[in-house]
Short mmCIF file of C-alpha atoms in Angstrom, two decimals:
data_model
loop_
_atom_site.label_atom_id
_atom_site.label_comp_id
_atom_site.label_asym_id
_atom_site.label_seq_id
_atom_site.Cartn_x
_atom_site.Cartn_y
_atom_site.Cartn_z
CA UNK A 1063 0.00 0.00 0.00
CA UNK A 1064 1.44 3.56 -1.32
CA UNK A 1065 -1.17 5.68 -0.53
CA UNK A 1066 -0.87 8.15 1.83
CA UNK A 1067 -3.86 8.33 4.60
CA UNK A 1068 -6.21 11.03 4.29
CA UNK A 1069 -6.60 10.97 8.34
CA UNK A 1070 -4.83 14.13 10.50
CA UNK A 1071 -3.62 13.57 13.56
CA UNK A 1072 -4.32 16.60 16.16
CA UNK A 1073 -2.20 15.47 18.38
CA UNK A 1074 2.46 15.25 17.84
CA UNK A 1075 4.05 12.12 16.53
CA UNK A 1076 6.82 10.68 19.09
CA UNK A 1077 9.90 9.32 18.72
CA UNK A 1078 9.22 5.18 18.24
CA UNK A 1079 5.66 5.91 17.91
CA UNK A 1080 6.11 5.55 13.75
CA UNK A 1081 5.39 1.33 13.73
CA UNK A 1082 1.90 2.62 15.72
CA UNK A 1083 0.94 5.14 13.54
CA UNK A 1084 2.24 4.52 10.14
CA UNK A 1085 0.89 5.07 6.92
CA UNK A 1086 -0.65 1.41 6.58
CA UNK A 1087 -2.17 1.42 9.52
CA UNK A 1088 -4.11 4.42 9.17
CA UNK A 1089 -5.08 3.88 5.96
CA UNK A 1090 -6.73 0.91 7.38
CA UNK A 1091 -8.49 3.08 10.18
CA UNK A 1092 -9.42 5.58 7.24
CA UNK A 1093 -11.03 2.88 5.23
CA UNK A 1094 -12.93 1.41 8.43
CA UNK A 1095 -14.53 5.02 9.37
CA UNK A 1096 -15.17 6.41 5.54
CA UNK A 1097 -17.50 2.91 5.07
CA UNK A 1098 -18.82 2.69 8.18
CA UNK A 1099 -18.82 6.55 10.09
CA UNK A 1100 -22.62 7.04 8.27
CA UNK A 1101 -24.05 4.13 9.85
CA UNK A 1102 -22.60 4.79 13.83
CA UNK A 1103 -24.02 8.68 13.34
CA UNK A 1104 -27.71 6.79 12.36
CA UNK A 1105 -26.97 3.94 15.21
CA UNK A 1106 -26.70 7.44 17.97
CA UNK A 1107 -29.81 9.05 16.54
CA UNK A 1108 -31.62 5.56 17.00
CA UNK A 1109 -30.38 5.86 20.51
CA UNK A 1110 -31.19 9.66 20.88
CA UNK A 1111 -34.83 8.78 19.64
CA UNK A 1112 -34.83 5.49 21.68
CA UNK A 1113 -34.29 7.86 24.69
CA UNK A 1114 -37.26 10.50 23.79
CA UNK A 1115 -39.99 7.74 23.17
CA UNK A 1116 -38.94 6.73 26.77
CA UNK A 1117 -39.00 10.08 28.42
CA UNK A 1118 -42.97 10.49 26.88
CA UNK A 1119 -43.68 7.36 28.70
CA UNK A 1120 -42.78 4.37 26.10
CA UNK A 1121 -41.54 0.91 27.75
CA UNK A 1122 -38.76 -1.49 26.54
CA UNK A 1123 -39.93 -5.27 25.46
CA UNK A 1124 -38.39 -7.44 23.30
CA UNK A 1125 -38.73 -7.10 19.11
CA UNK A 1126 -41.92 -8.35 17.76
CA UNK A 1127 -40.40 -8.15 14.19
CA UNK A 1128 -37.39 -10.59 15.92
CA UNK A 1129 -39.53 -13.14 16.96
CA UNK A 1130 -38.13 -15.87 14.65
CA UNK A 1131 -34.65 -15.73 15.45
CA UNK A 1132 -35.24 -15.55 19.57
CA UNK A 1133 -37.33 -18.90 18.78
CA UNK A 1134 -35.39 -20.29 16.16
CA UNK A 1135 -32.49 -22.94 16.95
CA UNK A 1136 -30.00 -21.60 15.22
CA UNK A 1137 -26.09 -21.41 17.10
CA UNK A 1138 -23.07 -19.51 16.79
CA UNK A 1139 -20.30 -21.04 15.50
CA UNK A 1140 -17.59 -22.97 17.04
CA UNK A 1141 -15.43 -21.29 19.56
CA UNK A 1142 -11.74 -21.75 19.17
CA UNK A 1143 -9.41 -24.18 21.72
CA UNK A 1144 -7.82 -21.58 23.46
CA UNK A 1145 -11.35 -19.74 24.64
CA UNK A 1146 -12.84 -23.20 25.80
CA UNK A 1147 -11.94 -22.31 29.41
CA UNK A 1148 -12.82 -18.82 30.55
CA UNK A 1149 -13.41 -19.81 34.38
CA UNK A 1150 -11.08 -16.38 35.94
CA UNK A 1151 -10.22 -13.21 33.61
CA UNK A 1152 -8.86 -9.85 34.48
CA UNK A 1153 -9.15 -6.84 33.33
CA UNK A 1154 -7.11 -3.49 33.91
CA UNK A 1155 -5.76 -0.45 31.75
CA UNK A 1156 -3.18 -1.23 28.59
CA UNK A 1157 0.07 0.64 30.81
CA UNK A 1158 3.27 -1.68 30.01
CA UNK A 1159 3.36 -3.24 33.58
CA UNK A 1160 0.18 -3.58 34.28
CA UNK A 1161 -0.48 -5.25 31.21
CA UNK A 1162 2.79 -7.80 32.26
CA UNK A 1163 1.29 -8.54 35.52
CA UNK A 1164 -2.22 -9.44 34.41
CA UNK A 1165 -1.01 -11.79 31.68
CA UNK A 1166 1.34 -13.33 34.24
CA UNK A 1167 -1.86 -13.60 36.60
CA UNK A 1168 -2.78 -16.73 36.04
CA UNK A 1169 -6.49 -15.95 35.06
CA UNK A 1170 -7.83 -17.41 31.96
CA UNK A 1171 -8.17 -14.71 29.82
CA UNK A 1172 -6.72 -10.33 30.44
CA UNK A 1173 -8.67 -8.24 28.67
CA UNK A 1174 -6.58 -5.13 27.86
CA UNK A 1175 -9.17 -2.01 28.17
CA UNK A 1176 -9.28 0.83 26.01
CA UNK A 1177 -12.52 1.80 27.56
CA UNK A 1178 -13.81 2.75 31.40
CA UNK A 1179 -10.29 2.19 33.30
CA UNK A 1180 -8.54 3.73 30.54
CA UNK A 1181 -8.03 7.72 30.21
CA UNK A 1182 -7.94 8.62 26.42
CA UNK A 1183 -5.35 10.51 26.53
CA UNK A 1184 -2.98 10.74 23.56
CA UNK A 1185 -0.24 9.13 25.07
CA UNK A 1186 -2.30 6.74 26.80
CA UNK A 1187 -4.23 5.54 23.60
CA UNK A 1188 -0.57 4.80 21.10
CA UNK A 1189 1.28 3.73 24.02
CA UNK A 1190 -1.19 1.16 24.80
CA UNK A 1191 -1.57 0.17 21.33
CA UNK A 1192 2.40 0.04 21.50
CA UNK A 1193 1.78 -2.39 24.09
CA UNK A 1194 -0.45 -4.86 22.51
CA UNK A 1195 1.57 -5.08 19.23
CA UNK A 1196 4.58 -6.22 22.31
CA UNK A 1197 2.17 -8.18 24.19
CA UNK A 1198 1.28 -10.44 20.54
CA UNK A 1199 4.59 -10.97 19.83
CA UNK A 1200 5.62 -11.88 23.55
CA UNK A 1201 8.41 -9.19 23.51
CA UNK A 1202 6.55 -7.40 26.33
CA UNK A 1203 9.39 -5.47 28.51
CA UNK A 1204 9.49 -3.36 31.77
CA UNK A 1205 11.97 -1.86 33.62
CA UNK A 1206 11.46 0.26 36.68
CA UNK A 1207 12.66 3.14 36.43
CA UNK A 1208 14.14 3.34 40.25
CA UNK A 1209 14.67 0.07 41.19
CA UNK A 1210 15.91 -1.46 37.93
CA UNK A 1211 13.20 -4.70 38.33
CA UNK A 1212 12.54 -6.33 35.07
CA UNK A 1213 9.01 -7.28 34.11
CA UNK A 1214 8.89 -9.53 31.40
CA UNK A 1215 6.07 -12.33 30.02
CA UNK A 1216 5.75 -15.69 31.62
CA UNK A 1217 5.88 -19.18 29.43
CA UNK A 1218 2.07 -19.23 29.75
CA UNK A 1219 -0.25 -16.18 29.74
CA UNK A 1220 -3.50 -15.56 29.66
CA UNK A 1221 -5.24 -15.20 26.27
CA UNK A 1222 -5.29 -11.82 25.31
CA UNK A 1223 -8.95 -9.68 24.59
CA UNK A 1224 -9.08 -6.24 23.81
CA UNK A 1225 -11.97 -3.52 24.60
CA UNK A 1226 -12.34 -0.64 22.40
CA UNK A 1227 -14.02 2.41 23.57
CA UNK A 1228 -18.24 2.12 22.78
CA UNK A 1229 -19.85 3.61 19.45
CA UNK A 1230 -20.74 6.70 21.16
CA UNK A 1231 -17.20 8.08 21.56
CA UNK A 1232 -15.16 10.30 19.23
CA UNK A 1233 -11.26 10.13 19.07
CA UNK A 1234 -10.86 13.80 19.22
CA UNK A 1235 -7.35 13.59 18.02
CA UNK A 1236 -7.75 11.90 14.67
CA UNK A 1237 -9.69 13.56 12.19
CA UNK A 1238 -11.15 12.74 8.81
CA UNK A 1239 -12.75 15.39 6.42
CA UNK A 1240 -12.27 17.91 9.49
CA UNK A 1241 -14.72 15.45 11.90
CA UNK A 1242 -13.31 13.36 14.92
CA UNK A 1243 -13.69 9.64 13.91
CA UNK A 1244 -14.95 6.85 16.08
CA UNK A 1245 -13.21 6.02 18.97
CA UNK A 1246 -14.31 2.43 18.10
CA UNK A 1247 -13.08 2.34 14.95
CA UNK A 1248 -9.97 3.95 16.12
CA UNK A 1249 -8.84 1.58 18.93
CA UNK A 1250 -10.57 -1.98 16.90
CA UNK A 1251 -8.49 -0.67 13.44
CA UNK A 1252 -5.02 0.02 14.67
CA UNK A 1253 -5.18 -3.14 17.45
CA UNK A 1254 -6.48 -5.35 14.72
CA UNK A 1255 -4.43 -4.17 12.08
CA UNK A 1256 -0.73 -4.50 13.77
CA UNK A 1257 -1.70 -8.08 15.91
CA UNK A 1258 -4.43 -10.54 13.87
CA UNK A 1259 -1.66 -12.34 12.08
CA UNK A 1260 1.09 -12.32 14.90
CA UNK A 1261 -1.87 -13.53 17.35
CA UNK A 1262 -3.26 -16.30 14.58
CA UNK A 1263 0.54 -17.09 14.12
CA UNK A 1264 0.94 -17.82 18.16
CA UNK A 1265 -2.34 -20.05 17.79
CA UNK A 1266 -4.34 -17.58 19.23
CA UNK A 1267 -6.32 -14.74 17.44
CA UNK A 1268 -8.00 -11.26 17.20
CA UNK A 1269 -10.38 -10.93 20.14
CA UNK A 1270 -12.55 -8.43 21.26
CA UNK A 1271 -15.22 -7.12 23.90
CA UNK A 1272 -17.72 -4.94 22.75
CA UNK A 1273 -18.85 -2.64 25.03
CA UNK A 1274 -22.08 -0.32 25.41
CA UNK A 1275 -24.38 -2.05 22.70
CA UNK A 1276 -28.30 -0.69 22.95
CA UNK A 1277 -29.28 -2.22 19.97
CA UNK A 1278 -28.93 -5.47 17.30
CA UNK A 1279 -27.84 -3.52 14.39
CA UNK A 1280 -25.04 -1.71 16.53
CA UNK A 1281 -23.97 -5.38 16.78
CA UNK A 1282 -24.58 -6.00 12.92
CA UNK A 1283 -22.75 -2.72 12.39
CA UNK A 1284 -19.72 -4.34 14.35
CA UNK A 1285 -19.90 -7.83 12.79
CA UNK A 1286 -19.75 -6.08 8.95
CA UNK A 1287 -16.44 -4.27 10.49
CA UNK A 1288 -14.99 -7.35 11.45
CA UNK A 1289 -15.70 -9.15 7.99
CA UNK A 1290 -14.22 -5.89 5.40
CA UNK A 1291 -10.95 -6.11 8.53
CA UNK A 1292 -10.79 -10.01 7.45
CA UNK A 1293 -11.18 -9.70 3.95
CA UNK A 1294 -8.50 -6.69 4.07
CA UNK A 1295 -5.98 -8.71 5.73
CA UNK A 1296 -6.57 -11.86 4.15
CA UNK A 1297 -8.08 -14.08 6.71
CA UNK A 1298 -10.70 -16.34 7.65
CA UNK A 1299 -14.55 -15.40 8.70
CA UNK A 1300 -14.67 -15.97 12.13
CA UNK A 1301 -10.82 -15.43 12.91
CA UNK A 1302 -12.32 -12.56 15.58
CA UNK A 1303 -14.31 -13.80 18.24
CA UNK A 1304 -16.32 -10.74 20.18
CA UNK A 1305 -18.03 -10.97 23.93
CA UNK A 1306 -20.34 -8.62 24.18
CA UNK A 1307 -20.81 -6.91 27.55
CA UNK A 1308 -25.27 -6.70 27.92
CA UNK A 1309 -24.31 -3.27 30.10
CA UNK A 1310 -27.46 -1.20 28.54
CA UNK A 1311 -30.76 -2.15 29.17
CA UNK A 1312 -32.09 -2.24 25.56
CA UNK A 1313 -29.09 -4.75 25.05
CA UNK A 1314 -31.46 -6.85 27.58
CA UNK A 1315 -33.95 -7.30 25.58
CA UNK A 1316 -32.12 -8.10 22.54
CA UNK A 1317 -29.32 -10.75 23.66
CA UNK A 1318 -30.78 -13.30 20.76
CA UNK A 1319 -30.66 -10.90 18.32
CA UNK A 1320 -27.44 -9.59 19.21
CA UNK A 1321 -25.83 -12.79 18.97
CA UNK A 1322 -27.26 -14.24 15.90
CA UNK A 1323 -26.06 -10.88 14.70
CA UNK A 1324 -22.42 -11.65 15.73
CA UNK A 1325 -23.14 -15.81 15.05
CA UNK A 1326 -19.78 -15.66 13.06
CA UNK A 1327 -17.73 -13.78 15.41
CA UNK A 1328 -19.16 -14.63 18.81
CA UNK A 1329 -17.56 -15.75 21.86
CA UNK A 1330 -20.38 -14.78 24.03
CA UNK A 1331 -21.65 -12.09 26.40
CA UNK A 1332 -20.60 -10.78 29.37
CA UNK A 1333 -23.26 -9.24 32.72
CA UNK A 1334 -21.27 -5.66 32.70
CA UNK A 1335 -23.77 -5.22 36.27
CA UNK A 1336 -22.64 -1.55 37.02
CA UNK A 1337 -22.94 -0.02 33.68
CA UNK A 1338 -26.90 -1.76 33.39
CA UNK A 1339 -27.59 -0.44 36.78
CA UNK A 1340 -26.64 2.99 35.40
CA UNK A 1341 -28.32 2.61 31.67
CA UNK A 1342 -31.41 1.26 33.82
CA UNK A 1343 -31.47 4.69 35.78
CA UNK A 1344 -30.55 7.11 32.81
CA UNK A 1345 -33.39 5.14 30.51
CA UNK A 1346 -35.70 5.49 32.91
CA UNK A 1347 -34.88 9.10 34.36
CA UNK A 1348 -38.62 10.44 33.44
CA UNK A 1349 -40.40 7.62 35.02
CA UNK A 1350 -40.84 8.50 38.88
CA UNK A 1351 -41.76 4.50 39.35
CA UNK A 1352 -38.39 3.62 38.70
CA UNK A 1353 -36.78 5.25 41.07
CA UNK A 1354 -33.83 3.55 42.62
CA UNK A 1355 -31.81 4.14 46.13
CA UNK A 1356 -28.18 4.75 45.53
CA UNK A 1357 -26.95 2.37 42.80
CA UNK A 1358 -23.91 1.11 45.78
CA UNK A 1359 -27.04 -0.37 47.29
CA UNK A 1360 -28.25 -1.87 44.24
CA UNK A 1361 -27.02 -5.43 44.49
CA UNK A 1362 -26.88 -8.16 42.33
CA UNK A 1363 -29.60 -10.31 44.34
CA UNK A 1364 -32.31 -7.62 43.31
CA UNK A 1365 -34.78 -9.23 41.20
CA UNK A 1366 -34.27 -7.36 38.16
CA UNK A 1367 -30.99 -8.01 38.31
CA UNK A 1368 -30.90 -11.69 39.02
CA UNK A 1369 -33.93 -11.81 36.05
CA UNK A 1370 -31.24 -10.17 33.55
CA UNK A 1371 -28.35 -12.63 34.60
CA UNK A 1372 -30.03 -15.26 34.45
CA UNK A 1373 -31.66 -14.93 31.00
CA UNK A 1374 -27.96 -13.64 29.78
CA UNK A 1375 -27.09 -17.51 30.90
CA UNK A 1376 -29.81 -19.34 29.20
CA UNK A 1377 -29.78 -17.23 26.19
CA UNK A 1378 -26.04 -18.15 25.46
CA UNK A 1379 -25.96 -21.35 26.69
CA UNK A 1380 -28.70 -22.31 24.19
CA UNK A 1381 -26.58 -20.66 21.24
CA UNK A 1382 -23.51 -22.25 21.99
CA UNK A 1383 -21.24 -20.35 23.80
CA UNK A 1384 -19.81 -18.87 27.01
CA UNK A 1385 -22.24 -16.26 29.91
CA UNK A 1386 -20.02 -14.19 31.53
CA UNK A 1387 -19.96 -13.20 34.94
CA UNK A 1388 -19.38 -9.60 35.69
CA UNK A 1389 -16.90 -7.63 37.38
CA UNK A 1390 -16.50 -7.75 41.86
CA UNK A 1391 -16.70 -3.81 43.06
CA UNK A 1392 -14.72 -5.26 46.22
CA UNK A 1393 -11.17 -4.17 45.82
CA UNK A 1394 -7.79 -6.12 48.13
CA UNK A 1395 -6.34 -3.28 49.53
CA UNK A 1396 -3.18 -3.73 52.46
CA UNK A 1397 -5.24 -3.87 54.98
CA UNK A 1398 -5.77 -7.53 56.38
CA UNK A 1399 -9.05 -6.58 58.14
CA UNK A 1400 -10.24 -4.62 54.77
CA UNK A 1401 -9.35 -7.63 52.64
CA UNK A 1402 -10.53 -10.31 54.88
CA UNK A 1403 -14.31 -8.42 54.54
CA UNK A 1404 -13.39 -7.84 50.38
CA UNK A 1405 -12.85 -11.55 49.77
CA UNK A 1406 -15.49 -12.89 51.56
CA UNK A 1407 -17.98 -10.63 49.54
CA UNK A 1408 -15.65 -11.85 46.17
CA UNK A 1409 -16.25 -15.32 47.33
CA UNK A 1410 -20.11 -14.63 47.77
CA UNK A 1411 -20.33 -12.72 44.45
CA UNK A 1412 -18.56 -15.47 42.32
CA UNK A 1413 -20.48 -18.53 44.23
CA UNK A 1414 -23.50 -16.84 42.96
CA UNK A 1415 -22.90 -16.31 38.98
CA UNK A 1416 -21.07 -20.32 39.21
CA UNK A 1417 -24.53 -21.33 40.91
CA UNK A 1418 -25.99 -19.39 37.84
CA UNK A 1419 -24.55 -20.95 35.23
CA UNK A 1420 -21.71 -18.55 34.54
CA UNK A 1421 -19.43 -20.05 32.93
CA UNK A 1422 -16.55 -17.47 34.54
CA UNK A 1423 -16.60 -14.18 35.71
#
């Protein structure tokens, strides 16, 4: 490829940071947002007019017109070997060391996060991406800086997910045509781009979680990205395998659909509990009926909430592939006392989605 990228960058070029951002690679994350940029700005004004219909009083059910595929017996395809166990992941940030530790952890799967732990900075957004072309090639390095300890990757490591930021966000340094282009596009292009074949080549692959869905065709929107990045780079349908995290309450009523959307590409869903509490709230913000105490009081034994898990398990288990458990709020600190309380409410949480039918968390 010769051309030169009609993206600009608002934002300086460091020293190393060339292999990130070249030419190539933003070509490919021009070509991703000049097919599919039209489509996420009508997916938002679905959601914008999703939201008013709500606030005059309208309720969420599922799809009439998706009746046939939530009773059809359809499945998504195959999962590969190395996702067949997903008992323990981790998640944190995509900072060098951090990054090191959780795919020395011992957990099943690290998904590196572009998304809510991550600030989208400049620096933080091409380093990490720095990271991940490292972390697929297993030449993942740290040194500390006053110390001198070396961080490096372990024989075995977790398998390696990615999360790029939802379809509502813009990556304000990257324009195209004078317009910010999707954050989503962004982080999915340039990960995908630099690590499918390295990852396929260490008998792994390209794989994703796909955050902040509210609708079906936002999933169909992300499964027609993933086949034009296939086709561009030469490989398979179905070399990237997506979870997608049922954090919105539309998403709820569309798990089905959403899948059979992604049937190719799926490895799942995930419960993302604190961001539904939240989408729960802001959907419902007109309607004084559904008022909630503090969402730190919300717990997952509510009956709403155990109604959504529990549907999130039998919906995927009767497609074929992996329910998620969601994330612990209860934090180890260095306090004995502290983390004696923290793990026993862990140790509740996670006995709860196994007794579920999680098949990890």
């Amino acid at each position: 490829m010769n051309r030169r990228t009609r993206l600009q960058l608002a934002a300086p070029v460091k020293s190393g940071w060339e292999r990130i951002l070249s030419q190539e690679a933003l070509c490919f994350v021009e070509d991703l947002a000049t097919e599919f940029e039209p489509r996420r700005e009508a997916a938002l004004a679905d959601r914008r007019e999703l939201a008013r219909r709500l606030d005059d009083g309208a309720s969420l059910d599922f799809l009439p017109e998706t009746r046939e595929v939530r009773e059809g017996t359809w499945k998504a395809a195959p999962l590969p070997a190395d996702l067949l166990d997903r008992r323990v992941e981790i998640t944190g940030p995509t900072d060098r060391k951090m990054m090191i530790n959780a795919l020395n952890s011992g957990a099943n799967v690290f998904m590196a996060d572009f998304e809510d732990s991550n600030s989208p900075t400049w620096d933080n957004l091409v380093q990490g991406q720095a990271n991940l072309h490292d972390a697929a090639r297993r030449t993942l390095r740290y040194t500390t800086p006053d110390t001198g300890k070396e961080y490096r990757l372990n024989e075995r490591m977790a398998v390696l997910f990615v999360r790029p930021r939802g379809w509502h966000l813009p990556e304000k340094h990257v324009h195209l045509d004078g317009r910010p282009i999707s954050a989503s596009l962004f982080d999915f292009g340039l990960a995908f781009f630099h690590n499918a074949r390295a990852l396929v080549g260490a008998g792994t692959g390209p794989y994703f979680y796909l955050p902040k869905i509210e609708h079906h065709r936002e999933a169909r929107l992300w499964n027609d990205v993933f086949l034009k990045a296939q086709r561009a780079l030469d490989l398979p349908v179905g070399t990237v395998k997506a979870t997608v995290l049922v954090e919105t309450i539309p998403a709820a009523f569309q798990m089905d659909e959403i899948l059979y959307e992604l049937r190719e590409h799926s490895a799942g869903l995930n419960c993302g509990r604190w961001d539904y509490i939240f989408s729960f709230i802001k959907k419902h913000r007109a309607r004084a009926s559904f008022l909630t105490p503090d969402r730190s009081l919300v717990t997952m034994q509510q009956p709403f909430l155990r109604a959504y898990a529990q549907l999130a398990v039998r919906t995927c288990h009767r497609r074929g592939v992996h329910a998620m458990g969601g994330m612990s709020a209860y934090i180890p600190t260095k306090d004995e006392a502290t983390n004696r309380t923290a793990f026993e409410q862990v140790r509740s949480d996670k006995l709860r989605e196994a007794s579920d039918g999680h098949d990890g968390t």
